[in-house]
């Protein structure tokens, strides 16, 4: 029997998504601060892709397993999804406090693995959490609200890096093998936000209890021997992949090029500015933070505006055009030598980032069964991390041998992949029975 979900107010949807702020602050630090830390600790540029392999590997393993487990979890006190993103947020918080104290490269790489486990454990059930709570007419607003908090979290992370570098690190001399102290404070703020924002959403948003049929299924799994319970998530994943809607295979093709390109951008924007602007690592890292701050401001402004646009023109077109706009921004950036003017292309990047963080999740929520939403959101995130995994293994040699160790060429390569992703996005047709009829923002 299909559950009729109550419509939620704008502020109820807002409170539900506040926890995404802390998760995305942490991801913001990973995008902007982790690679400079690796460079501070002596990593060569062509090693950056493989040093970032923790993200795709942990995402590939953790997200679908946690998604499948959360589908089959229920606690009268803690709910279904909340236990997972609470534990994940706590783990991530502890890692953020420890990260800037990394004495050597291998220690920082090890912490990144643990941090990614925590972030993935928190983020995947959060995607399903929104789908659990909202009726179909409000799904677009719910996921675009998440997109807004993606922008806000990363904006705060990069804003802190810019401010601390300017006021606490501007006159400091870089010492080989040592992380500058001004960078510590951004990680401390992240450690606090990671747990406090999750607690806000946990306390403000009750989960919807499972139906009697779902509860019987959950209790049946609890009664199984430990070995069978342990294998249950893997069986759920295998079954879900076998019966996965064709739409998800199509979105996987888009994600292959989209996320490969995004990983290139995050890894090589700092080396790019060392080359095009002649900056030190600290200056280039701060400039990369300004780029990220700019595009995430745009994301915050545009995220909810995409709701009526997708209603009028269709999610497929808005998504595809946004990816092409992102490609244009990456084609332009390497040829601007002014640190202020180079921020302008981030307007296009920010529109693309807002679309990437909201529209695909809305589409997928409409084509999968509610009782399998957790595992399918986990599989969708597998489609994110598999391209990242491929990138970490392949792009180092590509960068070194085909692109001449040249960060400009790396950025152009990423732009070309965004063009391909945009073309493939035009094939994403949501079944007519699931077409949008989103709630207006004013509601």
PDB file of N, CA and C in Angstrom, residues 103-166:
ATOM      1  N   UNK A 103      51.533  15.026  10.680  1.00  0.00           N
ATOM      2  CA  UNK A 103      52.977  15.304  10.664  1.00  0.00           C
ATOM      3  C   UNK A 103      53.654  14.940   9.349  1.00  0.00           C
ATOM      4  N   UNK A 104      53.089  13.937   8.635  1.00  0.00           N
ATOM      5  CA  UNK A 104      53.695  13.468   7.381  1.00  0.00           C
ATOM      6  C   UNK A 104      52.583  13.135   6.397  1.00  0.00           C
ATOM      7  N   UNK A 105      52.959  12.947   5.134  1.00  0.00           N
ATOM      8  CA  UNK A 105      51.989  12.735   4.069  1.00  0.00           C
ATOM      9  C   UNK A 105      51.125  11.497   4.298  1.00  0.00           C
ATOM     10  N   UNK A 106      51.743  10.367   4.680  1.00  0.00           N
ATOM     11  CA  UNK A 106      50.968   9.128   4.818  1.00  0.00           C
ATOM     12  C   UNK A 106      49.914   9.257   5.913  1.00  0.00           C
ATOM     13  N   UNK A 107      50.197  10.049   6.953  1.00  0.00           N
ATOM     14  CA  UNK A 107      49.231  10.248   8.035  1.00  0.00           C
ATOM     15  C   UNK A 107      48.013  11.019   7.518  1.00  0.00           C
ATOM     16  N   UNK A 108      48.253  12.067   6.720  1.00  0.00           N
ATOM     17  CA  UNK A 108      47.156  12.854   6.150  1.00  0.00           C
ATOM     18  C   UNK A 108      46.319  12.005   5.200  1.00  0.00           C
ATOM     19  N   UNK A 109      46.968  11.174   4.397  1.00  0.00           N
ATOM     20  CA  UNK A 109      46.241  10.301   3.473  1.00  0.00           C
ATOM     21  C   UNK A 109      45.372   9.312   4.256  1.00  0.00           C
ATOM     22  N   UNK A 110      45.908   8.760   5.345  1.00  0.00           N
ATOM     23  CA  UNK A 110      45.140   7.833   6.179  1.00  0.00           C
ATOM     24  C   UNK A 110      43.917   8.495   6.802  1.00  0.00           C
ATOM     25  N   UNK A 111      44.095   9.724   7.291  1.00  0.00           N
ATOM     26  CA  UNK A 111      42.959  10.456   7.861  1.00  0.00           C
ATOM     27  C   UNK A 111      41.891  10.743   6.809  1.00  0.00           C
ATOM     28  N   UNK A 112      42.326  11.004   5.568  1.00  0.00           N
ATOM     29  CA  UNK A 112      41.359  11.262   4.500  1.00  0.00           C
ATOM     30  C   UNK A 112      40.469  10.040   4.279  1.00  0.00           C
ATOM     31  N   UNK A 113      41.039   8.850   4.388  1.00  0.00           N
ATOM     32  CA  UNK A 113      40.243   7.630   4.258  1.00  0.00           C
ATOM     33  C   UNK A 113      39.156   7.574   5.331  1.00  0.00           C
ATOM     34  N   UNK A 114      39.538   7.839   6.573  1.00  0.00           N
ATOM     35  CA  UNK A 114      38.560   7.767   7.673  1.00  0.00           C
ATOM     36  C   UNK A 114      37.521   8.872   7.523  1.00  0.00           C
ATOM     37  N   UNK A 115      37.965  10.069   7.159  1.00  0.00           N
ATOM     38  CA  UNK A 115      37.050  11.195   6.962  1.00  0.00           C
ATOM     39  C   UNK A 115      36.026  10.878   5.876  1.00  0.00           C
ATOM     40  N   UNK A 116      36.474  10.261   4.802  1.00  0.00           N
ATOM     41  CA  UNK A 116      35.557   9.926   3.716  1.00  0.00           C
ATOM     42  C   UNK A 116      34.553   8.858   4.121  1.00  0.00           C
ATOM     43  N   UNK A 117      34.970   7.911   4.956  1.00  0.00           N
ATOM     44  CA  UNK A 117      34.022   6.917   5.460  1.00  0.00           C
ATOM     45  C   UNK A 117      32.912   7.620   6.238  1.00  0.00           C
ATOM     46  N   UNK A 118      33.300   8.542   7.132  1.00  0.00           N
ATOM     47  CA  UNK A 118      32.309   9.270   7.924  1.00  0.00           C
ATOM     48  C   UNK A 118      31.381  10.115   7.060  1.00  0.00           C
ATOM     49  N   UNK A 119      31.955  10.850   6.104  1.00  0.00           N
ATOM     50  CA  UNK A 119      31.132  11.712   5.248  1.00  0.00           C
ATOM     51  C   UNK A 119      30.166  10.905   4.381  1.00  0.00           C
ATOM     52  N   UNK A 120      30.637   9.790   3.827  1.00  0.00           N
ATOM     53  CA  UNK A 120      29.771   8.959   3.004  1.00  0.00           C
ATOM     54  C   UNK A 120      28.687   8.279   3.825  1.00  0.00           C
ATOM     55  N   UNK A 121      29.038   7.905   5.037  1.00  0.00           N
ATOM     56  CA  UNK A 121      28.057   7.288   5.931  1.00  0.00           C
ATOM     57  C   UNK A 121      26.959   8.276   6.290  1.00  0.00           C
ATOM     58  N   UNK A 122      27.299   9.538   6.405  1.00  0.00           N
ATOM     59  CA  UNK A 122      26.315  10.567   6.736  1.00  0.00           C
ATOM     60  C   UNK A 122      25.504  10.987   5.521  1.00  0.00           C
ATOM     61  N   UNK A 123      26.150  11.113   4.365  1.00  0.00           N
ATOM     62  CA  UNK A 123      25.497  11.741   3.220  1.00  0.00           C
ATOM     63  C   UNK A 123      24.481  10.835   2.538  1.00  0.00           C
ATOM     64  N   UNK A 124      24.791   9.563   2.344  1.00  0.00           N
ATOM     65  CA  UNK A 124      23.897   8.704   1.555  1.00  0.00           C
ATOM     66  C   UNK A 124      22.515   8.574   2.194  1.00  0.00           C
ATOM     67  N   UNK A 125      22.418   8.260   3.508  1.00  0.00           N
ATOM     68  CA  UNK A 125      21.073   8.179   4.089  1.00  0.00           C
ATOM     69  C   UNK A 125      20.345   9.520   4.061  1.00  0.00           C
ATOM     70  N   UNK A 126      21.094  10.625   4.013  1.00  0.00           N
ATOM     71  CA  UNK A 126      20.474  11.940   3.962  1.00  0.00           C
ATOM     72  C   UNK A 126      19.697  12.132   2.665  1.00  0.00           C
ATOM     73  N   UNK A 127      20.238  11.629   1.555  1.00  0.00           N
ATOM     74  CA  UNK A 127      19.532  11.712   0.278  1.00  0.00           C
ATOM     75  C   UNK A 127      18.213  10.943   0.350  1.00  0.00           C
ATOM     76  N   UNK A 128      18.274   9.739   0.942  1.00  0.00           N
ATOM     77  CA  UNK A 128      17.060   8.934   1.065  1.00  0.00           C
ATOM     78  C   UNK A 128      16.088   9.535   2.075  1.00  0.00           C
ATOM     79  N   UNK A 129      16.616  10.170   3.117  1.00  0.00           N
ATOM     80  CA  UNK A 129      15.830  10.801   4.175  1.00  0.00           C
ATOM     81  C   UNK A 129      14.845  11.824   3.595  1.00  0.00           C
ATOM     82  N   UNK A 130      15.326  12.648   2.675  1.00  0.00           N
ATOM     83  CA  UNK A 130      14.472  13.656   2.044  1.00  0.00           C
ATOM     84  C   UNK A 130      13.388  12.983   1.198  1.00  0.00           C
ATOM     85  N   UNK A 131      13.774  11.948   0.452  1.00  0.00           N
ATOM     86  CA  UNK A 131      12.796  11.225  -0.336  1.00  0.00           C
ATOM     87  C   UNK A 131      11.750  10.523   0.520  1.00  0.00           C
ATOM     88  N   UNK A 132      12.166  10.044   1.693  1.00  0.00           N
ATOM     89  CA  UNK A 132      11.236   9.386   2.616  1.00  0.00           C
ATOM     90  C   UNK A 132      10.147  10.338   3.088  1.00  0.00           C
ATOM     91  N   UNK A 133      10.536  11.566   3.370  1.00  0.00           N
ATOM     92  CA  UNK A 133       9.641  12.512   4.052  1.00  0.00           C
ATOM     93  C   UNK A 133       8.687  13.247   3.117  1.00  0.00           C
ATOM     94  N   UNK A 134       9.094  13.490   1.881  1.00  0.00           N
ATOM     95  CA  UNK A 134       8.347  14.419   1.036  1.00  0.00           C
ATOM     96  C   UNK A 134       7.456  13.714   0.016  1.00  0.00           C
ATOM     97  N   UNK A 135       6.255  14.238  -0.199  1.00  0.00           N
ATOM     98  CA  UNK A 135       5.426  13.751  -1.307  1.00  0.00           C
ATOM     99  C   UNK A 135       6.063  14.142  -2.636  1.00  0.00           C
ATOM    100  N   UNK A 136       5.661  13.469  -3.709  1.00  0.00           N
ATOM    101  CA  UNK A 136       6.321  13.667  -4.998  1.00  0.00           C
ATOM    102  C   UNK A 136       6.307  15.121  -5.457  1.00  0.00           C
ATOM    103  N   UNK A 137       5.233  15.838  -5.159  1.00  0.00           N
ATOM    104  CA  UNK A 137       5.126  17.225  -5.614  1.00  0.00           C
ATOM    105  C   UNK A 137       6.144  18.143  -4.945  1.00  0.00           C
ATOM    106  N   UNK A 138       6.718  17.700  -3.821  1.00  0.00           N
ATOM    107  CA  UNK A 138       7.696  18.533  -3.116  1.00  0.00           C
ATOM    108  C   UNK A 138       9.128  18.018  -3.244  1.00  0.00           C
ATOM    109  N   UNK A 139       9.326  16.941  -4.004  1.00  0.00           N
ATOM    110  CA  UNK A 139      10.667  16.369  -4.111  1.00  0.00           C
ATOM    111  C   UNK A 139      11.668  17.355  -4.709  1.00  0.00           C
ATOM    112  N   UNK A 140      11.263  18.062  -5.764  1.00  0.00           N
ATOM    113  CA  UNK A 140      12.193  18.995  -6.396  1.00  0.00           C
ATOM    114  C   UNK A 140      12.623  20.082  -5.419  1.00  0.00           C
ATOM    115  N   UNK A 141      11.663  20.628  -4.664  1.00  0.00           N
ATOM    116  CA  UNK A 141      12.000  21.648  -3.669  1.00  0.00           C
ATOM    117  C   UNK A 141      12.925  21.074  -2.608  1.00  0.00           C
ATOM    118  N   UNK A 142      12.669  19.824  -2.166  1.00  0.00           N
ATOM    119  CA  UNK A 142      13.498  19.202  -1.139  1.00  0.00           C
ATOM    120  C   UNK A 142      14.934  19.017  -1.582  1.00  0.00           C
ATOM    121  N   UNK A 143      15.122  18.516  -2.807  1.00  0.00           N
ATOM    122  CA  UNK A 143      16.482  18.265  -3.274  1.00  0.00           C
ATOM    123  C   UNK A 143      17.194  19.552  -3.699  1.00  0.00           C
ATOM    124  N   UNK A 144      16.451  20.524  -4.199  1.00  0.00           N
ATOM    125  CA  UNK A 144      17.104  21.804  -4.494  1.00  0.00           C
ATOM    126  C   UNK A 144      17.449  22.556  -3.208  1.00  0.00           C
ATOM    127  N   UNK A 145      16.692  22.308  -2.128  1.00  0.00           N
ATOM    128  CA  UNK A 145      17.076  22.857  -0.820  1.00  0.00           C
ATOM    129  C   UNK A 145      18.395  22.239  -0.365  1.00  0.00           C
ATOM    130  N   UNK A 146      18.548  20.927  -0.620  1.00  0.00           N
ATOM    131  CA  UNK A 146      19.843  20.299  -0.338  1.00  0.00           C
ATOM    132  C   UNK A 146      20.936  20.957  -1.161  1.00  0.00           C
ATOM    133  N   UNK A 147      20.642  21.250  -2.414  1.00  0.00           N
ATOM    134  CA  UNK A 147      21.618  21.913  -3.274  1.00  0.00           C
ATOM    135  C   UNK A 147      22.014  23.267  -2.696  1.00  0.00           C
ATOM    136  N   UNK A 148      21.034  23.984  -2.141  1.00  0.00           N
ATOM    137  CA  UNK A 148      21.327  25.269  -1.495  1.00  0.00           C
ATOM    138  C   UNK A 148      22.307  25.079  -0.347  1.00  0.00           C
ATOM    139  N   UNK A 149      22.084  24.030   0.474  1.00  0.00           N
ATOM    140  CA  UNK A 149      22.983  23.796   1.609  1.00  0.00           C
ATOM    141  C   UNK A 149      24.338  23.256   1.161  1.00  0.00           C
ATOM    142  N   UNK A 150      24.382  22.576   0.013  1.00  0.00           N
ATOM    143  CA  UNK A 150      25.672  22.212  -0.568  1.00  0.00           C
ATOM    144  C   UNK A 150      26.483  23.479  -0.805  1.00  0.00           C
ATOM    145  N   UNK A 151      25.829  24.461  -1.456  1.00  0.00           N
ATOM    146  CA  UNK A 151      26.509  25.730  -1.721  1.00  0.00           C
ATOM    147  C   UNK A 151      26.903  26.447  -0.455  1.00  0.00           C
ATOM    148  N   UNK A 152      25.997  26.473   0.550  1.00  0.00           N
ATOM    149  CA  UNK A 152      26.271  27.194   1.794  1.00  0.00           C
ATOM    150  C   UNK A 152      27.430  26.568   2.558  1.00  0.00           C
ATOM    151  N   UNK A 153      27.453  25.222   2.634  1.00  0.00           N
ATOM    152  CA  UNK A 153      28.524  24.549   3.374  1.00  0.00           C
ATOM    153  C   UNK A 153      29.881  24.768   2.746  1.00  0.00           C
ATOM    154  N   UNK A 154      29.952  24.594   1.429  1.00  0.00           N
ATOM    155  CA  UNK A 154      31.229  24.779   0.741  1.00  0.00           C
ATOM    156  C   UNK A 154      31.628  26.255   0.763  1.00  0.00           C
ATOM    157  N   UNK A 155      30.641  27.138   0.687  1.00  0.00           N
ATOM    158  CA  UNK A 155      30.901  28.578   0.771  1.00  0.00           C
ATOM    159  C   UNK A 155      31.554  28.940   2.100  1.00  0.00           C
ATOM    160  N   UNK A 156      31.011  28.439   3.188  1.00  0.00           N
ATOM    161  CA  UNK A 156      31.587  28.713   4.505  1.00  0.00           C
ATOM    162  C   UNK A 156      32.998  28.152   4.623  1.00  0.00           C
ATOM    163  N   UNK A 157      33.210  26.939   4.107  1.00  0.00           N
ATOM    164  CA  UNK A 157      34.535  26.327   4.184  1.00  0.00           C
ATOM    165  C   UNK A 157      35.567  27.176   3.453  1.00  0.00           C
ATOM    166  N   UNK A 158      35.232  27.581   2.249  1.00  0.00           N
ATOM    167  CA  UNK A 158      36.192  28.348   1.457  1.00  0.00           C
ATOM    168  C   UNK A 158      36.326  29.780   1.944  1.00  0.00           C
ATOM    169  N   UNK A 159      35.215  30.343   2.435  1.00  0.00           N
ATOM    170  CA  UNK A 159      35.306  31.672   3.021  1.00  0.00           C
ATOM    171  C   UNK A 159      36.245  31.706   4.209  1.00  0.00           C
ATOM    172  N   UNK A 160      36.204  30.660   5.034  1.00  0.00           N
ATOM    173  CA  UNK A 160      37.098  30.609   6.198  1.00  0.00           C
ATOM    174  C   UNK A 160      38.559  30.515   5.749  1.00  0.00           C
ATOM    175  N   UNK A 161      38.828  29.744   4.694  1.00  0.00           N
ATOM    176  CA  UNK A 161      40.199  29.612   4.196  1.00  0.00           C
ATOM    177  C   UNK A 161      40.711  30.962   3.697  1.00  0.00           C
ATOM    178  N   UNK A 162      39.864  31.664   2.942  1.00  0.00           N
ATOM    179  CA  UNK A 162      40.263  32.978   2.406  1.00  0.00           C
ATOM    180  C   UNK A 162      40.580  33.947   3.539  1.00  0.00           C
ATOM    181  N   UNK A 163      39.689  34.027   4.527  1.00  0.00           N
ATOM    182  CA  UNK A 163      39.869  34.980   5.626  1.00  0.00           C
ATOM    183  C   UNK A 163      41.080  34.649   6.483  1.00  0.00           C
ATOM    184  N   UNK A 164      41.224  33.373   6.850  1.00  0.00           N
ATOM    185  CA  UNK A 164      42.346  32.999   7.708  1.00  0.00           C
ATOM    186  C   UNK A 164      43.685  33.159   6.993  1.00  0.00           C
ATOM    187  N   UNK A 165      43.715  32.856   5.680  1.00  0.00           N
ATOM    188  CA  UNK A 165      44.958  33.034   4.937  1.00  0.00           C
ATOM    189  C   UNK A 165      45.328  34.514   4.833  1.00  0.00           C
ATOM    190  N   UNK A 166      44.305  35.365   4.632  1.00  0.00           N
ATOM    191  CA  UNK A 166      44.564  36.793   4.469  1.00  0.00           C
ATOM    192  C   UNK A 166      45.026  37.439   5.769  1.00  0.00           C
TER     193      UNK A 166
END
